[in-house]
Amino acid sequence: MRAQAKFRVKSWDKKPFSEIEDAPKLTRASVTKSCEKHIEGEGTLEYLMVYGDDGTGSFIGVERVVGRVGGRSGSLVLKHTGTFDGAIAKATWVVLPGSATGDLRGMRGEGGFASAHAEEYQMTLEYEFD
């Protein structure tokens, strides 16, 4: 099955956690999002990011989404992996095995997004159930 959704960033709190001279900057961001369409609900996300001197970077994250996917209620956890080229962030994610609850229990899937620092962006999730 395929879900498409529009995510809206509600809050983004980014802070450095390790900065040393002549080395990439490490930051952490706490993010909350709302989503609508085939995925409805709220996402709570923690990102760890590394930025080079040229403004490019890489990131990893863990997000819990609580709501509905394709008409089923529950929650799931997504593992994010991505890059930032200085203008556009691109990420892929997977549903972490065993993380889904409620009617979403047994969900497996992967998806992703691309966003240019927008407060709203489109995402996709290809998924199935055990």
Short mmCIF file of C-alpha atoms in Angstrom, two decimals:
data_model
loop_
_atom_site.label_atom_id
_atom_site.label_comp_id
_atom_site.label_asym_id
_atom_site.label_seq_id
_atom_site.Cartn_x
_atom_site.Cartn_y
_atom_site.Cartn_z
CA MET A 1 0.00 0.00 0.00
CA ARG A 2 1.09 3.58 -0.56
CA ALA A 3 0.39 6.56 1.70
CA GLN A 4 1.02 10.15 0.72
CA ALA A 5 0.75 12.96 3.22
CA LYS A 6 1.47 16.61 3.79
CA PHE A 7 3.53 17.30 6.90
CA ARG A 8 3.49 20.70 8.57
CA VAL A 9 6.35 21.65 10.92
CA LYS A 10 4.83 23.01 14.14
CA SER A 11 8.09 23.53 16.03
CA TRP A 12 11.82 23.20 15.32
CA ASP A 13 14.28 23.68 18.18
CA LYS A 14 17.87 23.19 16.94
CA LYS A 15 20.92 23.61 19.17
CA PRO A 16 24.60 22.76 18.76
CA PHE A 17 25.88 20.03 21.05
CA SER A 18 29.51 19.80 19.94
CA GLU A 19 31.51 22.52 18.24
CA ILE A 20 35.28 22.52 17.92
CA GLU A 21 37.56 24.55 15.69
CA ASP A 22 38.22 23.17 12.19
CA ALA A 23 35.67 20.36 12.60
CA PRO A 24 32.09 19.78 11.46
CA LYS A 25 29.39 21.23 13.73
CA LEU A 26 27.09 18.76 15.48
CA THR A 27 23.52 19.81 16.25
CA ARG A 28 20.38 18.30 17.72
CA ALA A 29 16.86 19.32 16.72
CA SER A 30 13.60 18.55 18.51
CA VAL A 31 10.74 18.76 16.03
CA THR A 32 6.96 18.42 16.20
CA LYS A 33 4.83 18.00 13.08
CA SER A 34 1.23 17.53 12.06
CA CYS A 35 0.23 15.46 9.05
CA GLU A 36 -2.82 15.09 6.86
CA LYS A 37 -4.16 13.06 3.92
CA HIS A 38 -3.44 9.27 4.02
CA ILE A 39 -1.47 9.80 7.25
CA GLU A 40 -3.24 11.89 9.87
CA GLY A 41 -1.85 12.82 13.26
CA GLU A 42 1.18 14.19 15.08
CA GLY A 43 4.88 13.40 14.77
CA THR A 44 7.53 13.93 17.44
CA LEU A 45 11.07 13.76 16.05
CA GLU A 46 14.67 14.02 17.28
CA TYR A 47 17.37 14.73 14.70
CA LEU A 48 21.15 14.54 15.10
CA MET A 49 22.90 16.51 12.36
CA VAL A 50 26.45 17.18 11.19
CA TYR A 51 27.27 20.27 9.08
CA GLY A 52 30.41 20.94 7.07
CA ASP A 53 31.96 24.37 6.50
CA ASP A 54 30.26 24.51 3.08
CA GLY A 55 26.75 24.28 4.64
CA THR A 56 26.08 20.72 3.52
CA GLY A 57 25.29 18.02 6.01
CA SER A 58 23.94 14.65 7.00
CA PHE A 59 21.34 13.66 9.57
CA ILE A 60 19.71 10.76 11.34
CA GLY A 61 16.51 10.81 13.35
CA VAL A 62 13.85 8.87 15.18
CA GLU A 63 10.18 9.92 14.94
CA ARG A 64 7.05 8.63 16.62
CA VAL A 65 3.88 9.25 14.61
CA VAL A 66 0.57 8.92 16.50
CA GLY A 67 -2.66 8.91 14.50
CA ARG A 68 -4.05 7.08 11.49
CA VAL A 69 -2.47 5.53 8.40
CA GLY A 70 -4.82 4.39 5.65
CA GLY A 71 -7.78 4.46 8.07
CA ARG A 72 -6.02 2.40 10.79
CA SER A 73 -5.31 3.97 14.21
CA GLY A 74 -2.18 3.60 16.31
CA SER A 75 1.42 4.74 16.36
CA LEU A 76 4.67 3.83 14.64
CA VAL A 77 8.34 4.80 14.81
CA LEU A 78 10.29 5.93 11.74
CA LYS A 79 14.10 5.90 11.47
CA HIS A 80 15.26 8.81 9.27
CA THR A 81 18.54 8.94 7.29
CA GLY A 82 19.29 11.92 5.10
CA THR A 83 21.49 14.56 3.54
CA PHE A 84 21.37 18.32 3.06
CA ASP A 85 23.04 19.80 -0.04
CA GLY A 86 22.86 23.40 1.20
CA ALA A 87 19.39 23.97 -0.27
CA ILE A 88 17.37 20.74 -0.13
CA ALA A 89 17.10 18.10 2.58
CA LYS A 90 16.41 14.57 1.30
CA ALA A 91 15.55 11.72 3.62
CA THR A 92 14.57 8.11 3.51
CA TRP A 93 12.97 6.31 6.40
CA VAL A 94 11.90 2.88 7.53
CA VAL A 95 9.27 1.77 10.01
CA LEU A 96 11.27 0.25 12.86
CA PRO A 97 10.31 -3.43 13.30
CA GLY A 98 7.98 -4.02 16.24
CA SER A 99 7.35 -0.30 16.80
CA ALA A 100 3.76 -0.06 15.51
CA THR A 101 0.84 -0.17 17.96
CA GLY A 102 -2.94 -0.50 17.81
CA ASP A 103 -4.41 -1.24 14.39
CA LEU A 104 -0.96 -0.51 12.87
CA ARG A 105 0.70 -3.43 14.70
CA GLY A 106 2.73 -5.56 12.29
CA MET A 107 3.37 -2.67 9.88
CA ARG A 108 6.53 -2.72 7.74
CA GLY A 109 7.44 0.04 5.35
CA GLU A 110 9.75 2.68 3.94
CA GLY A 111 9.45 6.08 2.36
CA GLY A 112 10.92 9.54 2.29
CA PHE A 113 10.74 13.20 1.42
CA ALA A 114 12.62 16.13 -0.10
CA SER A 115 12.21 19.64 1.32
CA ALA A 116 13.79 23.05 0.80
CA HIS A 117 13.42 24.35 4.38
CA ALA A 118 9.67 24.52 3.91
CA GLU A 119 7.21 24.48 6.80
CA GLU A 120 5.08 22.09 4.73
CA TYR A 121 6.29 19.23 2.59
CA GLN A 122 5.04 16.07 0.92
CA MET A 123 6.12 12.59 1.96
CA THR A 124 5.43 9.03 0.88
CA LEU A 125 5.28 5.74 2.75
CA GLU A 126 5.09 2.32 1.10
CA TYR A 127 3.82 -0.17 3.68
CA GLU A 128 2.36 -3.58 4.34
CA PHE A 129 1.34 -5.68 7.33
CA ASP A 130 2.49 -9.08 8.60
#
